[in-house]
Tab-separated table of C-alpha atoms in Angstrom:
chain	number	residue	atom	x	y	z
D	1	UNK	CA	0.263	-15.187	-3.549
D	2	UNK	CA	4.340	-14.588	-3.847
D	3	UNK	CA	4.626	-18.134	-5.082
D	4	UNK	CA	1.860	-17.656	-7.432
D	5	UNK	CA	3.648	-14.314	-8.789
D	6	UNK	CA	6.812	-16.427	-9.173
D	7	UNK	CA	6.382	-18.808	-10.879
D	8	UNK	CA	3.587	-16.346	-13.545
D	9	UNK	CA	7.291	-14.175	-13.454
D	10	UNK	CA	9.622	-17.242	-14.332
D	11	UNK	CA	7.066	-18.641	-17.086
D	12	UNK	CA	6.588	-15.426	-19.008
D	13	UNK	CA	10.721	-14.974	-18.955
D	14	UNK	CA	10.562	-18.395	-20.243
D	15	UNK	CA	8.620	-17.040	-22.791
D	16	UNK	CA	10.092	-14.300	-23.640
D	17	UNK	CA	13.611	-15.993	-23.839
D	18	UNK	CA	12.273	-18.312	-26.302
D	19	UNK	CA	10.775	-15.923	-28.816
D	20	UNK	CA	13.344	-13.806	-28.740
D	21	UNK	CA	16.069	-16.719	-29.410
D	22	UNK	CA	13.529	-17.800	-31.938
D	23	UNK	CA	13.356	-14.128	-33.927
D	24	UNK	CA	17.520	-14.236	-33.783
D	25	UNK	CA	17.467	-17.758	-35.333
D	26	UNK	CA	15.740	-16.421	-38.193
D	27	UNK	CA	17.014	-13.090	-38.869
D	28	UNK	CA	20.564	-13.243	-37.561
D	29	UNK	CA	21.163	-9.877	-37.325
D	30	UNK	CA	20.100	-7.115	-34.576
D	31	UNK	CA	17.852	-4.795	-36.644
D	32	UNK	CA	15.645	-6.968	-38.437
D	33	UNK	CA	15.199	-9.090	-35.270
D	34	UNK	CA	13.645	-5.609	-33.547
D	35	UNK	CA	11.449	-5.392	-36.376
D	36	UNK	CA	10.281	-9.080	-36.378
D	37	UNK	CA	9.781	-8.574	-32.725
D	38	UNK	CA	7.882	-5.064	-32.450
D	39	UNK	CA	5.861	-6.008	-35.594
D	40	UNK	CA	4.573	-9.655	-34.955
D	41	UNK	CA	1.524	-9.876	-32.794
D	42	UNK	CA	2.858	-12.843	-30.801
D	43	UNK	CA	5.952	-11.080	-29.935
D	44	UNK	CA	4.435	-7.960	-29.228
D	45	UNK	CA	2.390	-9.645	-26.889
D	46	UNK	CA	5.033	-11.802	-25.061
D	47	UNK	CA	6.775	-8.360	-24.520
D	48	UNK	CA	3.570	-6.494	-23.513
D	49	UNK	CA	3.017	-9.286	-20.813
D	50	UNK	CA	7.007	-8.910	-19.852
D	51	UNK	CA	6.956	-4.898	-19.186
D	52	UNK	CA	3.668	-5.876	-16.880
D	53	UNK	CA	5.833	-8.715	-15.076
D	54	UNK	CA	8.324	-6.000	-14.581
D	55	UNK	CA	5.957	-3.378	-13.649
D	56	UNK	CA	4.736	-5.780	-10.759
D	57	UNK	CA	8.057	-6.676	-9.870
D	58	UNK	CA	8.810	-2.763	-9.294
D	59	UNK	CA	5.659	-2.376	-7.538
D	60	UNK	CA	6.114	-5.026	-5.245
D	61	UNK	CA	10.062	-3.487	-4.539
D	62	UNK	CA	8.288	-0.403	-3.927
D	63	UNK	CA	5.338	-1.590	-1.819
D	64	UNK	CA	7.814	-3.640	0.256
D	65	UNK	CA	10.096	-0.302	0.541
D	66	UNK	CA	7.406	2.120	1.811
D	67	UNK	CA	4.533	0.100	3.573
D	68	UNK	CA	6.046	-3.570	4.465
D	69	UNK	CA	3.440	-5.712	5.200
D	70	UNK	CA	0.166	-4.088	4.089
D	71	UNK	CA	-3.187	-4.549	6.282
D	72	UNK	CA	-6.350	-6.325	5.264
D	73	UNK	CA	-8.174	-3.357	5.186
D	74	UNK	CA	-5.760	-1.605	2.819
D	75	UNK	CA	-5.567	-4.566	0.576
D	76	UNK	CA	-9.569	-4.671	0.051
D	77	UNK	CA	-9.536	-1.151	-0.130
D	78	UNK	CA	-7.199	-1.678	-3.180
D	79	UNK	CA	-9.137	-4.370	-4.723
D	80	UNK	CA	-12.253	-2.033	-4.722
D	81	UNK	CA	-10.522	0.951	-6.092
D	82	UNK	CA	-8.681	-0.863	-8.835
D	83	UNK	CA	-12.209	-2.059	-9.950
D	84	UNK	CA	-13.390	1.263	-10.385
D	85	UNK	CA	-10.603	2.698	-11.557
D	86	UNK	CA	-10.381	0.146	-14.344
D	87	UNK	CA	-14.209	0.150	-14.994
D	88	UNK	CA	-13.990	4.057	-15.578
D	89	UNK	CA	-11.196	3.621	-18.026
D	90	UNK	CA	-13.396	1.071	-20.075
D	91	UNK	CA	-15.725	3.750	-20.018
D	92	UNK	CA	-13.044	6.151	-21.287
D	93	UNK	CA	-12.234	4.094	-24.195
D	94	UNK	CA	-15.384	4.449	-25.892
D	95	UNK	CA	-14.404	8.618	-25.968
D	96	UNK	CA	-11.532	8.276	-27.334
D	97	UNK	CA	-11.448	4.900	-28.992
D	98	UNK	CA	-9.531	6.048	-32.024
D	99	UNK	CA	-6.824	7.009	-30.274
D	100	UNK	CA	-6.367	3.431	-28.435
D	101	UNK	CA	-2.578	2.262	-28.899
D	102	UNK	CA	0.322	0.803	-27.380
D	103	UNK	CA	1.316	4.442	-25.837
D	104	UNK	CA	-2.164	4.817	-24.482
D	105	UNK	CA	-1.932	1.330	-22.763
D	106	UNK	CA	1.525	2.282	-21.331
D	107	UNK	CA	0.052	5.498	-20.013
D	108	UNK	CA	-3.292	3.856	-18.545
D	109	UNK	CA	-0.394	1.108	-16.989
D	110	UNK	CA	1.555	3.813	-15.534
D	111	UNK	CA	-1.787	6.146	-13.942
D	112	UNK	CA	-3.204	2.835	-11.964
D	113	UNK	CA	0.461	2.363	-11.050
D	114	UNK	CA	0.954	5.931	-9.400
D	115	UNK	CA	-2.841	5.815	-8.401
D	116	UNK	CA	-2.347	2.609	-6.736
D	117	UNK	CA	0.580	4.384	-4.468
D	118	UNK	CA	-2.056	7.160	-3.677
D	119	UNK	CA	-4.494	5.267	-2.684
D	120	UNK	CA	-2.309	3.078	-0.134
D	121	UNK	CA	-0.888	6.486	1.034
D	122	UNK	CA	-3.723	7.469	2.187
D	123	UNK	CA	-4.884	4.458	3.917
D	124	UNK	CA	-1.709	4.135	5.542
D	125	UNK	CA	-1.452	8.260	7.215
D	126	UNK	CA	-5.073	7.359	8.440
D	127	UNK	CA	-3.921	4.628	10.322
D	128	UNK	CA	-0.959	6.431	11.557
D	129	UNK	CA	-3.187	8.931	13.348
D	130	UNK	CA	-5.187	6.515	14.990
D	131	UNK	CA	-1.628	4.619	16.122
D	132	UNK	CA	-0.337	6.203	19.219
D	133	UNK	CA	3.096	4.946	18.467
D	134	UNK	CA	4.585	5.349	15.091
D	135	UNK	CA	8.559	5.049	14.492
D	136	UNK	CA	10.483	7.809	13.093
D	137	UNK	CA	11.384	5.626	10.049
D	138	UNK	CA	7.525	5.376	8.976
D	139	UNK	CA	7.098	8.522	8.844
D	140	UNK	CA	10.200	8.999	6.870
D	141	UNK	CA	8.970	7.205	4.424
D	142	UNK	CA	5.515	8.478	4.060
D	143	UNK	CA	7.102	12.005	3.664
D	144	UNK	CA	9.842	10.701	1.056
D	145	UNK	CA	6.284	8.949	-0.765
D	146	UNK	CA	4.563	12.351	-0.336
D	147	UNK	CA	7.868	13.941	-2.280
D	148	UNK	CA	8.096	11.312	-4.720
D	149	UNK	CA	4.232	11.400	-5.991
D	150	UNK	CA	3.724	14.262	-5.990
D	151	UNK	CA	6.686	15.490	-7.991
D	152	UNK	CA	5.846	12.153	-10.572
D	153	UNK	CA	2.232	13.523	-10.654
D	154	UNK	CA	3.665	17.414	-11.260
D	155	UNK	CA	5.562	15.872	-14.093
D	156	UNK	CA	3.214	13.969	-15.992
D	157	UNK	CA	0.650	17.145	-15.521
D	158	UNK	CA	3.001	19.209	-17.172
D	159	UNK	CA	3.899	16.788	-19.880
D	160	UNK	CA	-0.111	16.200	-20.968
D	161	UNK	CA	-0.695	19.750	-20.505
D	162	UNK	CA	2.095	21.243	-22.547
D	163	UNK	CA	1.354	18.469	-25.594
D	164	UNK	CA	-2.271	19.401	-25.528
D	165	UNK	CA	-1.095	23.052	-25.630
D	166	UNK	CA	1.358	22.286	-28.633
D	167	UNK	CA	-0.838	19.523	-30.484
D	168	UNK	CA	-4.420	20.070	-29.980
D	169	UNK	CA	-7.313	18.101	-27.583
D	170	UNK	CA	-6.204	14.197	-27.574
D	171	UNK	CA	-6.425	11.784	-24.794
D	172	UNK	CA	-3.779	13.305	-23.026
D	173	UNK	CA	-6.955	15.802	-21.339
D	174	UNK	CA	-7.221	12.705	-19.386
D	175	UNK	CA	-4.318	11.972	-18.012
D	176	UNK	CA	-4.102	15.453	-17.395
D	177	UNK	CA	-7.285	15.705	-15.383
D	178	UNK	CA	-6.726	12.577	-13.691
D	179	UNK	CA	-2.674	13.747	-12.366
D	180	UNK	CA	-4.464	17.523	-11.607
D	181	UNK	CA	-6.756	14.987	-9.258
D	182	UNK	CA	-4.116	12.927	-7.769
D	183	UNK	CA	-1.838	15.938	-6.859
D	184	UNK	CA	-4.259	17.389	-4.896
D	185	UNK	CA	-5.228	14.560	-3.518
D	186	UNK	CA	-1.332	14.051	-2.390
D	187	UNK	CA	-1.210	18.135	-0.994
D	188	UNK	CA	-4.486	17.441	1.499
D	189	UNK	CA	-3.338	14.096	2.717
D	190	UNK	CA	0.132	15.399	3.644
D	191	UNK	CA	-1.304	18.987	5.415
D	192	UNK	CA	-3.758	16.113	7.309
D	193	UNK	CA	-0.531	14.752	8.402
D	194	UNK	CA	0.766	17.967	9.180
D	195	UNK	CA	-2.417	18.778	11.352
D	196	UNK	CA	-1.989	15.358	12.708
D	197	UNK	CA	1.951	16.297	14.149
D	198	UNK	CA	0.994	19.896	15.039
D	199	UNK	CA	-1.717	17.894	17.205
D	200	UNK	CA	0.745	15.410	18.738
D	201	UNK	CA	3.055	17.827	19.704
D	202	UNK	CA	0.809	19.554	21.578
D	203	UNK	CA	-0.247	16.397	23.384
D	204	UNK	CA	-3.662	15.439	21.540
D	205	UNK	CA	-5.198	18.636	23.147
D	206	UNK	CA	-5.123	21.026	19.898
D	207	UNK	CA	-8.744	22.092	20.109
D	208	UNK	CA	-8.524	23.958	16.636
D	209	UNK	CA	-7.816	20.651	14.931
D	210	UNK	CA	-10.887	19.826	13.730
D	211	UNK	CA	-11.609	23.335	12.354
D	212	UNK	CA	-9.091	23.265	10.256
D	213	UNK	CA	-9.196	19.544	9.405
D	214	UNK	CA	-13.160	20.377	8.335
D	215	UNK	CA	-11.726	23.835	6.758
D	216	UNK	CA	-9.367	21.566	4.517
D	217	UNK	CA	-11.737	18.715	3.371
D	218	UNK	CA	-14.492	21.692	2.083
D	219	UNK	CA	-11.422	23.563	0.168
D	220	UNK	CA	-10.579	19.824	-1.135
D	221	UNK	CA	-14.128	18.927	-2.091
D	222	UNK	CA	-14.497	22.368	-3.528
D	223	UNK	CA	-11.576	22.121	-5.569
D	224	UNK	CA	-12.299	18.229	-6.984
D	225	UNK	CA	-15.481	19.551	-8.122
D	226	UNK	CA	-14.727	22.419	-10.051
D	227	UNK	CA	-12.295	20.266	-11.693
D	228	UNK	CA	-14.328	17.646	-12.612
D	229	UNK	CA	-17.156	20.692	-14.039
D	230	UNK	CA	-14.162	21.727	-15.927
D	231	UNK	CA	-13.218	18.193	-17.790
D	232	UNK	CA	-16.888	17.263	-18.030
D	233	UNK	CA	-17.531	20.350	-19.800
D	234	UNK	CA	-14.246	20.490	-21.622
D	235	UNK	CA	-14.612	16.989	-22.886
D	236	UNK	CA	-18.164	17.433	-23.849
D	237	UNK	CA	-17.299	20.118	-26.304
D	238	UNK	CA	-14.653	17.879	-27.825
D	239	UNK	CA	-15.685	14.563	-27.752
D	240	UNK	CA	-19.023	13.533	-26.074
D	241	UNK	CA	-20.592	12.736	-22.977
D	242	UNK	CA	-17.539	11.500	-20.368
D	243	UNK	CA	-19.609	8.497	-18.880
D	244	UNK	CA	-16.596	7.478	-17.146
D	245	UNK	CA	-17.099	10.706	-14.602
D	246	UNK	CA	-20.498	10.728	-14.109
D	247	UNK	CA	-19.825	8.975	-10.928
D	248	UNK	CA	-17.350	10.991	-9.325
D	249	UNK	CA	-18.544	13.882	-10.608
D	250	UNK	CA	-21.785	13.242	-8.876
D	251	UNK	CA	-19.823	11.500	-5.701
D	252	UNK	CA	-17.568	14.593	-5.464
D	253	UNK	CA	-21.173	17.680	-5.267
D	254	UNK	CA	-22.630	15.245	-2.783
D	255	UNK	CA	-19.556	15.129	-0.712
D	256	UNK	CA	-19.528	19.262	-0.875
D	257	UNK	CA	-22.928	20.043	-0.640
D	258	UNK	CA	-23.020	17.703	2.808
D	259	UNK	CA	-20.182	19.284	4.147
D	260	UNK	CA	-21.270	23.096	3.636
D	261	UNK	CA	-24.848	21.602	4.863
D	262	UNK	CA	-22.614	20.597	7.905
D	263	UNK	CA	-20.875	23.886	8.035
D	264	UNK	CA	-23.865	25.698	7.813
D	265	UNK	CA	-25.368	24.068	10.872
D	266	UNK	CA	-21.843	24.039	12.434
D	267	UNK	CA	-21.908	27.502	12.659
D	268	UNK	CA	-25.688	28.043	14.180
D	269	UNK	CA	-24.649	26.397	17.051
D	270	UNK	CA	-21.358	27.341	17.855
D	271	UNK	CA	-21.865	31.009	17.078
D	272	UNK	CA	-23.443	31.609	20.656
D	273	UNK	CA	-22.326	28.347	22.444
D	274	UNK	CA	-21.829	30.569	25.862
D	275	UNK	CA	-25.875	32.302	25.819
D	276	UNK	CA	-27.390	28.849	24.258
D	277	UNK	CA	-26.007	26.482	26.435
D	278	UNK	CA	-26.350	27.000	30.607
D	279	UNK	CA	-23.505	26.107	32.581
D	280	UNK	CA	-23.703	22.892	34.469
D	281	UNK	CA	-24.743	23.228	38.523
D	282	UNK	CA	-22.809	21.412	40.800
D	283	UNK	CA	-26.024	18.577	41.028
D	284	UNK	CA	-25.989	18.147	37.272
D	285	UNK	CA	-21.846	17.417	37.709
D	286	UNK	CA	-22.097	15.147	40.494
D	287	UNK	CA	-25.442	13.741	38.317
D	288	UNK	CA	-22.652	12.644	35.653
D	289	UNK	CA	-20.053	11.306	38.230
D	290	UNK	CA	-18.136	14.469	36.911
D	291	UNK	CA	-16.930	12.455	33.954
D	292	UNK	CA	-17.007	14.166	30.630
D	293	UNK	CA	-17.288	10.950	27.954
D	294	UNK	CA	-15.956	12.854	25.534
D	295	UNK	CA	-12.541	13.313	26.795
D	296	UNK	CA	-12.693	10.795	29.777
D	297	UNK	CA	-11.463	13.711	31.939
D	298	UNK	CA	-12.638	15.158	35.115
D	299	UNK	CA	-15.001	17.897	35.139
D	300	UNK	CA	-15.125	21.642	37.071
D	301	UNK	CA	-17.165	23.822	34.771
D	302	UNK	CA	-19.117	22.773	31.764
D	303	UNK	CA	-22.005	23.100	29.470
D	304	UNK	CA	-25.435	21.379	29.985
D	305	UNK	CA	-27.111	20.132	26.990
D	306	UNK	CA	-30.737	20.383	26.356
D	307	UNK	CA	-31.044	16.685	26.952
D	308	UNK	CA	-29.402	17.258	30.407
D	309	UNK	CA	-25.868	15.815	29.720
D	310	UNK	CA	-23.048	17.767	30.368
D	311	UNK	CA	-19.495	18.046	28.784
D	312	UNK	CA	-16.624	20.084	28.863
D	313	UNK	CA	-17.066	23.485	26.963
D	314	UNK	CA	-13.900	23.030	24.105
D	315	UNK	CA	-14.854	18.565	24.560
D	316	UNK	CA	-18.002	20.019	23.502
D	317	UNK	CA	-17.138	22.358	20.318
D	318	UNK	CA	-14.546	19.812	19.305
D	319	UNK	CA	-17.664	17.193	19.172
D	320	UNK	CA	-19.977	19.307	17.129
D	321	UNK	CA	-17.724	19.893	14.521
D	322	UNK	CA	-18.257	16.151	13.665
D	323	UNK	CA	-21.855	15.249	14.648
D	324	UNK	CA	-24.487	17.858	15.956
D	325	UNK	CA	-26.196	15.215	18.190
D	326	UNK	CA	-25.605	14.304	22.200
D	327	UNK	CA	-22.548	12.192	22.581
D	328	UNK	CA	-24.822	10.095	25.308
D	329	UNK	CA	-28.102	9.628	24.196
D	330	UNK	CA	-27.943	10.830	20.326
D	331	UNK	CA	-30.481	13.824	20.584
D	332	UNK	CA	-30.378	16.472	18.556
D	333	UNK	CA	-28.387	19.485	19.979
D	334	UNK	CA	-30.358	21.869	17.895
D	335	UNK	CA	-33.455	21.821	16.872
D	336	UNK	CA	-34.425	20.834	12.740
């Protein structure tokens, strides 16, 4: 694949060289040769397909810089996204259509750019907490890519949103929803992170971890939602029907409604864990080898499931903040 960008890199320099020594052959002097070149189609082209051979270039620097090598899995997670991503900007076009132009390319060019960063960033500080060794320089640079996107994503935000104050609706509602989106996106991944340190200093054995980890993905889901309400409805009144949302839009109140569904239930069973659930006699422990499967761990008091299993009382929370269903045999812990 490097080769392959090579030599598409050294061919479209090629290319470039030559129609720009072409233009000065003709006009001989600096001014009209800008013209020639920003006004011809050929030439504009040949440059448009230059600035992307640059803007790979500086994504691969940068890609090399903060992730090295990527993984499989975050390379076919990027395929997928960019699909989407690019399919829902299609869609986009047909809203604001008469407003398609070079600056609207360049903008669309530099969103997947920073949204390609995102994406890998979050990818990459999943993996990290499922690595039991990380160096000190990754994280480094995931914090220093944390900084950096975020403050590019404040920065465009502001820009769209103080030109739409100053000029009226245009496309830049987009750009300004989408940058809203990805700098949120940036402030949960990095307090996961933070959860995930607090967690590893304390030795894996931070049992209020998953609250707040649950507690955090609601407030995220929450907040994604009400934005996209906001630029479905804003857009509506505007332009039209925003088919390129409908999907996340509808993605986004699944995700929350299963989660407070889950929170809901959550808190029936862990409201009275000590009066529902009988503590384990010393026949159901030796019963279970005294194992808890959860944590792997030894047992000396627990709780006794329904089912009969039996697991250590905070193992036991900690579980049913993810699933609400036996870690052994997969029956429901409470009744539907």
């Amino acid at each position: 694949m490097a080769g392959g960008f090579l030599t598409y890199a050294a061919t479209s320099t090629a290319l470039l060289t030559a129609v720009v020594y072409e233009a000065v052959q003709q006009r001989r002097q600096f001014y009209p040769t800008v013209i020639y070149l920003t006004t011809s189609k050929v030439s504009a082209l040949v440059l448009g397909n230059e600035a992307l051979v640059l803007t790979l270039l500086f994504g691969q620097l940068c890609k090399r810089f903060f992730f090295g090598r990527l993984r499989e899995a975050e390379v076919e997670h990027l395929y997928e996204r960019s699909w989407f991503a690019i399919t829902e900007t299609c869609l986009a076009m047909t809203i604001f259509r008469e407003e398609f132009n070079v600056r609207f390319v360049a903008l669309f060019t530099a969103l997947l750019f920073l949204k390609i960063f995102h994406w890998l960033l979050q990818d990459r500080v999943a993996f990290m907490e499922q690595t039991p060794a990380v160096r000190l320089f990754t994280h480094a640079r995931m914090l220093l890519l944390m900084a950096t996107l975020f403050a590019l994503d404040a920065a465009f935000l502001y820009h769209a949103v103080s030109v739409s104050l100053l000029r009226g609706p245009s496309v830049l509602l987009l750009f300004a929803f989408e940058y809203l989106i990805l700098a949120s996106t940036v402030c949960a991944t990095f307090s996961k992170y933070a959860l995930h340190i607090n967690d590893m200093r304390l030795g894996g054995r931070w049992d209020e971890k998953g609250v707040y980890l649950f507690s955090l993905e609601l407030v995220t889901d929450l907040f994604h939602m009400l934005v996209y309400l906001a630029f479905f409805v804003l857009i509506c009144t505007y332009y039209g029907l925003p088919l390129h949302i409908m999907r996340d839009l509808y993605l986004t109140c699944r995700s929350f409604r299963t989660r407070v569904a889950d929170f809901i239930r959550y808190r029936r069973i862990t409201h009275n864990m000590q009066e529902r659930f009988p503590d384990a006699t010393e026949e159901d422990l030796e019963r279970t080898d005294r194992i808890c499967i959860i944590c792997r761990e030894p047992m000396t008091a627990a709780k006794k499931l329904a089912c009969g299993h039996c697991f250590h009382f905070h193992c036991l929370r900690s579980w049913l903040e993810r699933q609400q269903t036996c870690p052994t045999c997969r029956a429901p812990i409470l009744p539907a």
